[in-house]
PDB file of C-alpha atoms and ligand atoms in Angstrom:
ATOM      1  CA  UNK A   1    -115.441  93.640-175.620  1.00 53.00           C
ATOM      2  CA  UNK A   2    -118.359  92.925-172.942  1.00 58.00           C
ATOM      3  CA  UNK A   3    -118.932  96.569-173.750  1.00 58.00           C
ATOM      4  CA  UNK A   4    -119.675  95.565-177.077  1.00 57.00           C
ATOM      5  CA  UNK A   5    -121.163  92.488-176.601  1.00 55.00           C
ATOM      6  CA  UNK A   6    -123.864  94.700-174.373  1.00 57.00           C
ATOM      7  CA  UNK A   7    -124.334  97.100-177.200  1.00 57.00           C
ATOM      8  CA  UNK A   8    -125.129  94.440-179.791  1.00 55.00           C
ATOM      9  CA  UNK A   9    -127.867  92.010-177.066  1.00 54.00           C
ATOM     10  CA  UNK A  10    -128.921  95.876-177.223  1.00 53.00           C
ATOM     11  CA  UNK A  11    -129.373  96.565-180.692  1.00 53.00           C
ATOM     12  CA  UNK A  12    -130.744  93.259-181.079  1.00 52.00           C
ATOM     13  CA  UNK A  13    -133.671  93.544-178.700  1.00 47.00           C
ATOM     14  CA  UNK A  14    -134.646  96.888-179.865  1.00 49.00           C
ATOM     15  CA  UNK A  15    -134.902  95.625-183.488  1.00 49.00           C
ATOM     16  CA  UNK A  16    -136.896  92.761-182.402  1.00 46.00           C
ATOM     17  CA  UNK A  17    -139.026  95.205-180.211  1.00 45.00           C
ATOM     18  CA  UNK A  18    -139.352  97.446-183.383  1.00 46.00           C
ATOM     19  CA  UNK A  19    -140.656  94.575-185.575  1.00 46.00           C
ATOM     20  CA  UNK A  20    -143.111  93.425-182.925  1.00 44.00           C
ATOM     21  CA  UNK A  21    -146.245  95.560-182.620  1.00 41.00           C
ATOM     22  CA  UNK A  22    -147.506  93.843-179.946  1.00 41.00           C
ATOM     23  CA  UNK A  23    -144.759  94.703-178.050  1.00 41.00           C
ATOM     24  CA  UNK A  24    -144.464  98.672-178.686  1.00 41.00           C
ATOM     25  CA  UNK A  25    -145.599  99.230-175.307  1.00 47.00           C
ATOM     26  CA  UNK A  26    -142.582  96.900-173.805  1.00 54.00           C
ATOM     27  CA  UNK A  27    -139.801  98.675-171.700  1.00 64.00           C
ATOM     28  CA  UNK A  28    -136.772 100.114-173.046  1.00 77.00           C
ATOM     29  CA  UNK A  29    -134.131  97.489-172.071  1.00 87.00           C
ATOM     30  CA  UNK A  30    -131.666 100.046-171.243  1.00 90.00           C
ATOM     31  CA  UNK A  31    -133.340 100.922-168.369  1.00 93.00           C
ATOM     32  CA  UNK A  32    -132.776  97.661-167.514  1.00 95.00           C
ATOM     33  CA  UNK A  33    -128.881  97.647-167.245  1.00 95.00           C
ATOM     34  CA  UNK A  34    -127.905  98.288-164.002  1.00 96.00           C
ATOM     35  CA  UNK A  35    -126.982 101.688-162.488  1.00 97.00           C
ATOM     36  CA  UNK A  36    -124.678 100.960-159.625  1.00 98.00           C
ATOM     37  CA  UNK A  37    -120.900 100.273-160.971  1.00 97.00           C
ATOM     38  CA  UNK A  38    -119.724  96.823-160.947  1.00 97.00           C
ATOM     39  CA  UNK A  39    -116.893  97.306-158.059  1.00 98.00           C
ATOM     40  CA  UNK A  40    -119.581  98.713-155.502  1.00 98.00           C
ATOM     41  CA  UNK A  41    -122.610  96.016-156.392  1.00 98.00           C
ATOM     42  CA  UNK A  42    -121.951  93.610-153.867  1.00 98.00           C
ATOM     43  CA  UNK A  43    -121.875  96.400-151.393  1.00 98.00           C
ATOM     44  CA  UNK A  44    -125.018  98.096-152.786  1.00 98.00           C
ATOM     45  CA  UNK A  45    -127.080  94.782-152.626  1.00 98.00           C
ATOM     46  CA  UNK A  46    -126.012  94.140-149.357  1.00 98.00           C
ATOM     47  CA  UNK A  47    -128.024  96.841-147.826  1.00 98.00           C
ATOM     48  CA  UNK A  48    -131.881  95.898-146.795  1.00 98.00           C
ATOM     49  CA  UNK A  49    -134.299  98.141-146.010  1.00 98.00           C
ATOM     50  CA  UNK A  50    -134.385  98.175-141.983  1.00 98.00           C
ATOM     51  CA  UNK A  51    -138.010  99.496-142.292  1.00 98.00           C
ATOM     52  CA  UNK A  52    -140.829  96.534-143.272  1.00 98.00           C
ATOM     53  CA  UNK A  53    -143.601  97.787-145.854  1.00 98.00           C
ATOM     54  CA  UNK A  54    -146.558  98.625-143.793  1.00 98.00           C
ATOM     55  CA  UNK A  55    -149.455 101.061-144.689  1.00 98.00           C
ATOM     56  CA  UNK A  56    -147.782 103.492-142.562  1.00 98.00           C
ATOM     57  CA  UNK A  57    -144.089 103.333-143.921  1.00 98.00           C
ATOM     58  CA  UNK A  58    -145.525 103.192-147.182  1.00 98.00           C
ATOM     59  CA  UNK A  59    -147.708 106.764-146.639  1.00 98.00           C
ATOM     60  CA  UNK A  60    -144.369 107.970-145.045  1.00 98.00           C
ATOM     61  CA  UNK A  61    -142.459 107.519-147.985  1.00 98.00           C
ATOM     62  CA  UNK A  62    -145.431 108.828-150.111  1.00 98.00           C
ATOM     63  CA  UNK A  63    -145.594 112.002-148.247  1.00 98.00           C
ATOM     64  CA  UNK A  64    -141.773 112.500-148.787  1.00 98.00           C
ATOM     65  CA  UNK A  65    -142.487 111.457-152.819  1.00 98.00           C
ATOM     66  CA  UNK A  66    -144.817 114.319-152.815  1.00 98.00           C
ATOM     67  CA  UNK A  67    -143.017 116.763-150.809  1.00 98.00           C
ATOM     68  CA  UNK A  68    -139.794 117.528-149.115  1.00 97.00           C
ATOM     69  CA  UNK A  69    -138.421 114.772-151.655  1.00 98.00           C
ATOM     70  CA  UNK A  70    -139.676 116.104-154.466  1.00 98.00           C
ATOM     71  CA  UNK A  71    -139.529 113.282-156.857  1.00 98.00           C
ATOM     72  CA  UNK A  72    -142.896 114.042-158.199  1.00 98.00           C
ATOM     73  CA  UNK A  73    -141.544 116.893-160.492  1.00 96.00           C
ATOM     74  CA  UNK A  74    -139.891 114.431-162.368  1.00 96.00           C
ATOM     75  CA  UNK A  75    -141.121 110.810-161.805  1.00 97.00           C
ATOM     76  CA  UNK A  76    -144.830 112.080-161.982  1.00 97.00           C
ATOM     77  CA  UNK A  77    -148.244 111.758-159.832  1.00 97.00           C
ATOM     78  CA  UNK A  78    -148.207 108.045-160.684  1.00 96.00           C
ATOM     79  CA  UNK A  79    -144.916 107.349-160.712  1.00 97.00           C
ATOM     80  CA  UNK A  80    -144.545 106.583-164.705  1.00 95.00           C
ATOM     81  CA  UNK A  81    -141.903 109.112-164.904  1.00 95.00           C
ATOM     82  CA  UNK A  82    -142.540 113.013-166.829  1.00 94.00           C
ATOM     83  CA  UNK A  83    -141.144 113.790-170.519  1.00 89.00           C
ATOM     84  CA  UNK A  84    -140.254 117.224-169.226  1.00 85.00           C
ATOM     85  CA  UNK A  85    -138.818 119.711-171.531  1.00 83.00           C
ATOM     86  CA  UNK A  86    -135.192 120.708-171.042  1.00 81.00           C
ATOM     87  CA  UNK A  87    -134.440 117.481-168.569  1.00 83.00           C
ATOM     88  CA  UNK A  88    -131.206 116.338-169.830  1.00 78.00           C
ATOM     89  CA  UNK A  89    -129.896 112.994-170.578  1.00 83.00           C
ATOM     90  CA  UNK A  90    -132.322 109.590-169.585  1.00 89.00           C
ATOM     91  CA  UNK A  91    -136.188 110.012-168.881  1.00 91.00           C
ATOM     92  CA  UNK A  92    -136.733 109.694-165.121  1.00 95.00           C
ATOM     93  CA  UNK A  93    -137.864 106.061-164.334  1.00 95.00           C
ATOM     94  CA  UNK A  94    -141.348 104.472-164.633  1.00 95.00           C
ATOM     95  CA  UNK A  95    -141.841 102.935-161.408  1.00 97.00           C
ATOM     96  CA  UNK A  96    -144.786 100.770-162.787  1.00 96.00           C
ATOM     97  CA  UNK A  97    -142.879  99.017-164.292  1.00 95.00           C
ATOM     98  CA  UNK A  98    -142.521  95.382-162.994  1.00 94.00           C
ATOM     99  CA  UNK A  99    -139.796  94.175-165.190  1.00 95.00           C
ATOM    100  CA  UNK A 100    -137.702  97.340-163.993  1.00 96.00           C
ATOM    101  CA  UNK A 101    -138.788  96.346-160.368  1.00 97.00           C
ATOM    102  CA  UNK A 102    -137.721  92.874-160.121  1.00 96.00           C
ATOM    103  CA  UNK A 103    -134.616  93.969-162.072  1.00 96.00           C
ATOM    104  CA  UNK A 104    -133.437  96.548-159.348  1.00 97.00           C
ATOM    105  CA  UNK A 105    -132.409  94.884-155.245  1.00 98.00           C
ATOM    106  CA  UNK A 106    -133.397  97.851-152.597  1.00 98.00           C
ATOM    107  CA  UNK A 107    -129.854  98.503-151.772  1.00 98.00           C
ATOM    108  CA  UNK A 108    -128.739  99.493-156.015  1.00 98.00           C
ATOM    109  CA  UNK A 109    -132.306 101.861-154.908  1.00 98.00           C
ATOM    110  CA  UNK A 110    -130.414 103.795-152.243  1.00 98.00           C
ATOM    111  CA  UNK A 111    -127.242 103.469-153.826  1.00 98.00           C
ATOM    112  CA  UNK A 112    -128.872 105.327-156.198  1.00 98.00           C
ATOM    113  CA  UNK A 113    -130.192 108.128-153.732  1.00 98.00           C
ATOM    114  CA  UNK A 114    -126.900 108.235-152.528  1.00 98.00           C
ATOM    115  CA  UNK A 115    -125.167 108.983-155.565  1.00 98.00           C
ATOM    116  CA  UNK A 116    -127.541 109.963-157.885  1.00 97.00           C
ATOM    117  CA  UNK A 117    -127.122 108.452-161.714  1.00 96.00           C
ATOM    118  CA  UNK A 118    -124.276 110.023-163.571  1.00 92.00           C
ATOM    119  CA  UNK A 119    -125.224 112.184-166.957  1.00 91.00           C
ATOM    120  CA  UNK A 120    -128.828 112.054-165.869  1.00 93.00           C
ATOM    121  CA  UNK A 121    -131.083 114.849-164.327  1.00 93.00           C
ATOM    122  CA  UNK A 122    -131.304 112.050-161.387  1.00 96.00           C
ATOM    123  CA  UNK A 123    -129.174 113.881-158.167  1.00 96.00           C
ATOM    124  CA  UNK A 124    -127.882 112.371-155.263  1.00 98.00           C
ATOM    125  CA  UNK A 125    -130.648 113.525-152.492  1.00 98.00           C
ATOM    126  CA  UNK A 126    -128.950 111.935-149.537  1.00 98.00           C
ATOM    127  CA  UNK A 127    -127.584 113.571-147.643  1.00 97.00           C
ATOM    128  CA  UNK A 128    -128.677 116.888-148.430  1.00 96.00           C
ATOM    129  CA  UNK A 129    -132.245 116.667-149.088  1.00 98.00           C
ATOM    130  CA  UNK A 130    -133.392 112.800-147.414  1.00 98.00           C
ATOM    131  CA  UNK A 131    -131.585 111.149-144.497  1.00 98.00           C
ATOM    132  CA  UNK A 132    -131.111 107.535-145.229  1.00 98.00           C
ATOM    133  CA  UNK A 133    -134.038 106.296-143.281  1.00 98.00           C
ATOM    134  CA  UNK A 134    -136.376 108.982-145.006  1.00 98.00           C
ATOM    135  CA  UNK A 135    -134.870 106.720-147.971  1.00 98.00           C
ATOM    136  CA  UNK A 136    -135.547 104.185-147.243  1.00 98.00           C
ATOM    137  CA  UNK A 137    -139.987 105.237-146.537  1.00 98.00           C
ATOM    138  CA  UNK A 138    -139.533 106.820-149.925  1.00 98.00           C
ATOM    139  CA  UNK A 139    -138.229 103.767-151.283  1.00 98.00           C
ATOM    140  CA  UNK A 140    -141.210 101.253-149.666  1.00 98.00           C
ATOM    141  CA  UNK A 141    -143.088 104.166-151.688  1.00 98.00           C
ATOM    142  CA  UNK A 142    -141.275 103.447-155.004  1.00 98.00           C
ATOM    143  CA  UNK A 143    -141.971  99.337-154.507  1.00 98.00           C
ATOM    144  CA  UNK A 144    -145.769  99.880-153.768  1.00 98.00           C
ATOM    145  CA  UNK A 145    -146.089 101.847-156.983  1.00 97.00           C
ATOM    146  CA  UNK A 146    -144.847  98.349-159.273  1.00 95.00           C
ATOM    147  CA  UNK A 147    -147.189  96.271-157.494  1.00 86.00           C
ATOM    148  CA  UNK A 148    -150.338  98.234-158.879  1.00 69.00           C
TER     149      UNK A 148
HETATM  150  C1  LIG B   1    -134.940 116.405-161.603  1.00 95.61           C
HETATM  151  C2  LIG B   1    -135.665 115.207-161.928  1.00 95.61           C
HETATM  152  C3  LIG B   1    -135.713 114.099-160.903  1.00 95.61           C
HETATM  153  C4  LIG B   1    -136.078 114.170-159.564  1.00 95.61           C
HETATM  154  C5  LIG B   1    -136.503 115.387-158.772  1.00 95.61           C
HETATM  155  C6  LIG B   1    -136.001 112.815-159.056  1.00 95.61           C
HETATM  156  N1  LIG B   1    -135.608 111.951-160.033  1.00 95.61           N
HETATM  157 FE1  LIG B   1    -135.297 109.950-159.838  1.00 95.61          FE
HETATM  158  N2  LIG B   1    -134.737 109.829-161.765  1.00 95.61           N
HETATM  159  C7  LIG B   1    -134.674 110.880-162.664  1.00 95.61           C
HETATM  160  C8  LIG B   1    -134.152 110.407-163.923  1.00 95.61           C
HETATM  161  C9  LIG B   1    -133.912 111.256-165.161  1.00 95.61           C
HETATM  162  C10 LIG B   1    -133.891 109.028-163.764  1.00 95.61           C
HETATM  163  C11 LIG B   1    -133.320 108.057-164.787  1.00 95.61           C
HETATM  164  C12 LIG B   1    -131.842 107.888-164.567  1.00 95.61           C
HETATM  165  C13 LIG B   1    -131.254 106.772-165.380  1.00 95.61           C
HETATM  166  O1  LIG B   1    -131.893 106.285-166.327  1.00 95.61           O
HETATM  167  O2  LIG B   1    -130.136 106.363-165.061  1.00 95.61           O
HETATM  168  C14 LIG B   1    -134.265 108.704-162.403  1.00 95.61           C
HETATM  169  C15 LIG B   1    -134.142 107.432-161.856  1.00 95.61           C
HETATM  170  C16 LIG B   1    -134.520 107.092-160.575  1.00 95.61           C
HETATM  171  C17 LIG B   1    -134.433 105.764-160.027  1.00 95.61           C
HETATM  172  C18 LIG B   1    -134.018 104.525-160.796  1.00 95.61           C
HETATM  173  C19 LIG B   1    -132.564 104.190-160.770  1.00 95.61           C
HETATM  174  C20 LIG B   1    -132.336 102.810-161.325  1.00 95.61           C
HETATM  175  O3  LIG B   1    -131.606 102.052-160.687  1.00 95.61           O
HETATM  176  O4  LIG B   1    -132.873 102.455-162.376  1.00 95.61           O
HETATM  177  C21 LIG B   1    -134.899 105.833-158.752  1.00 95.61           C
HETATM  178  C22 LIG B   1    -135.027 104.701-157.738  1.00 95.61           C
HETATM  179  C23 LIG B   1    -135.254 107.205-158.495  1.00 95.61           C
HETATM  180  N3  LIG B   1    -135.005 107.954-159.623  1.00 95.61           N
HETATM  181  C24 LIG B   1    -135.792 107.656-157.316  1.00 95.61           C
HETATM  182  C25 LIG B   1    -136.103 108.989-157.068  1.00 95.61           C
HETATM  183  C26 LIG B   1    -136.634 109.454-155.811  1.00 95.61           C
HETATM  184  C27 LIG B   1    -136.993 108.567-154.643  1.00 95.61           C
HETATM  185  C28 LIG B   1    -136.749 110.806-155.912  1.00 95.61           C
HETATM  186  C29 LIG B   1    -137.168 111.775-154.830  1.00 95.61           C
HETATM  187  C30 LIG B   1    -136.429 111.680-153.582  1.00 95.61           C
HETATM  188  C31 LIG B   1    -136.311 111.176-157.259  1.00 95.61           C
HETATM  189  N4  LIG B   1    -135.936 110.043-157.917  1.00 95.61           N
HETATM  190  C32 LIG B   1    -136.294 112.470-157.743  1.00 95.61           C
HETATM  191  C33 LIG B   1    -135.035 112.184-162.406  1.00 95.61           C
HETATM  192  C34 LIG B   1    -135.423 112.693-161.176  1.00 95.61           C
END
């Protein structure tokens, strides 16, 4: 029911998105539902990032963005997220995007690096590529880029 409920605030929005011009450019509210199952979101949200945003944490995280991370390949140079060919299921996220931002607590973030998001080209990258506290620099990274 809540299910359906969802689906229809869903349908509603994008109709009223669709009849709006000046609002073409708005963001897709799906992006806006959140990724991190219901059972583990108290858990997720309970995790703060141990490392505080400085110029140097943030060019940390940026130099994992841009390489051993790899995020740029899909996310992009300025982190609005590429339309690449062949990428199955969502479009990667547009970090500009301040609605998305305020939407999203740091730990759902790395809950998301953890686990990746299911039926999307987005992979878990921890452990395997990032440890948690190269994570977390990417993730100051990710913030900096909504407050442009
Ligand atoms: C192969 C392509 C690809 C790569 C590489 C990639 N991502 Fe993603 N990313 C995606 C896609 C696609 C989504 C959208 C998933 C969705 O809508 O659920 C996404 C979503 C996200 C989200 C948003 C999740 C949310 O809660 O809305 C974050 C944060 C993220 N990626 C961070 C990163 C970081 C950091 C890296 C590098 C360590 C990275 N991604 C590398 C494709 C990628």
């Amino acid at each position: 029911m809540r299910n359906v409920l969802k689906a229809g605030c869903l349908f509603g929005l994008s109709a009223f998105l669709w009849l709006n011009p000046a609002a073409i450019e708005a963001v897709d509210p799906e992006v806006l539902i959140p990724r991190v199952p219901e059972d583990q979101m108290a858990e997720a949200r309970s995790w703060k990032n141990p490392y505080p945003a400085t110029p140097e944490n943030i060019e940390k995280g940026e130099a994992i963005f841009f390489g051993k991370g790899f995020c740029v390949t899909c996310h992009g140079k300025d982190g609005k997220g590429l339309n690449i060919e062949g990428l199955r299921g969502k479009l990667p996220r547009n970090f500009t995007d301040g609605e998305w931002q305020a939407a999203r607590a740091d730990g759902e973030l790395l809950w998301i690096l953890k686990n990746g998001s299911k039926g999307t080209a987005m992979a878990p990258f921890i452990p395997l590529v990032l440890t948690e506290d190269e994570a977390w620099h990417v993730l100051l990274y990710v913030r900096s880029l909504g407050k442009k």
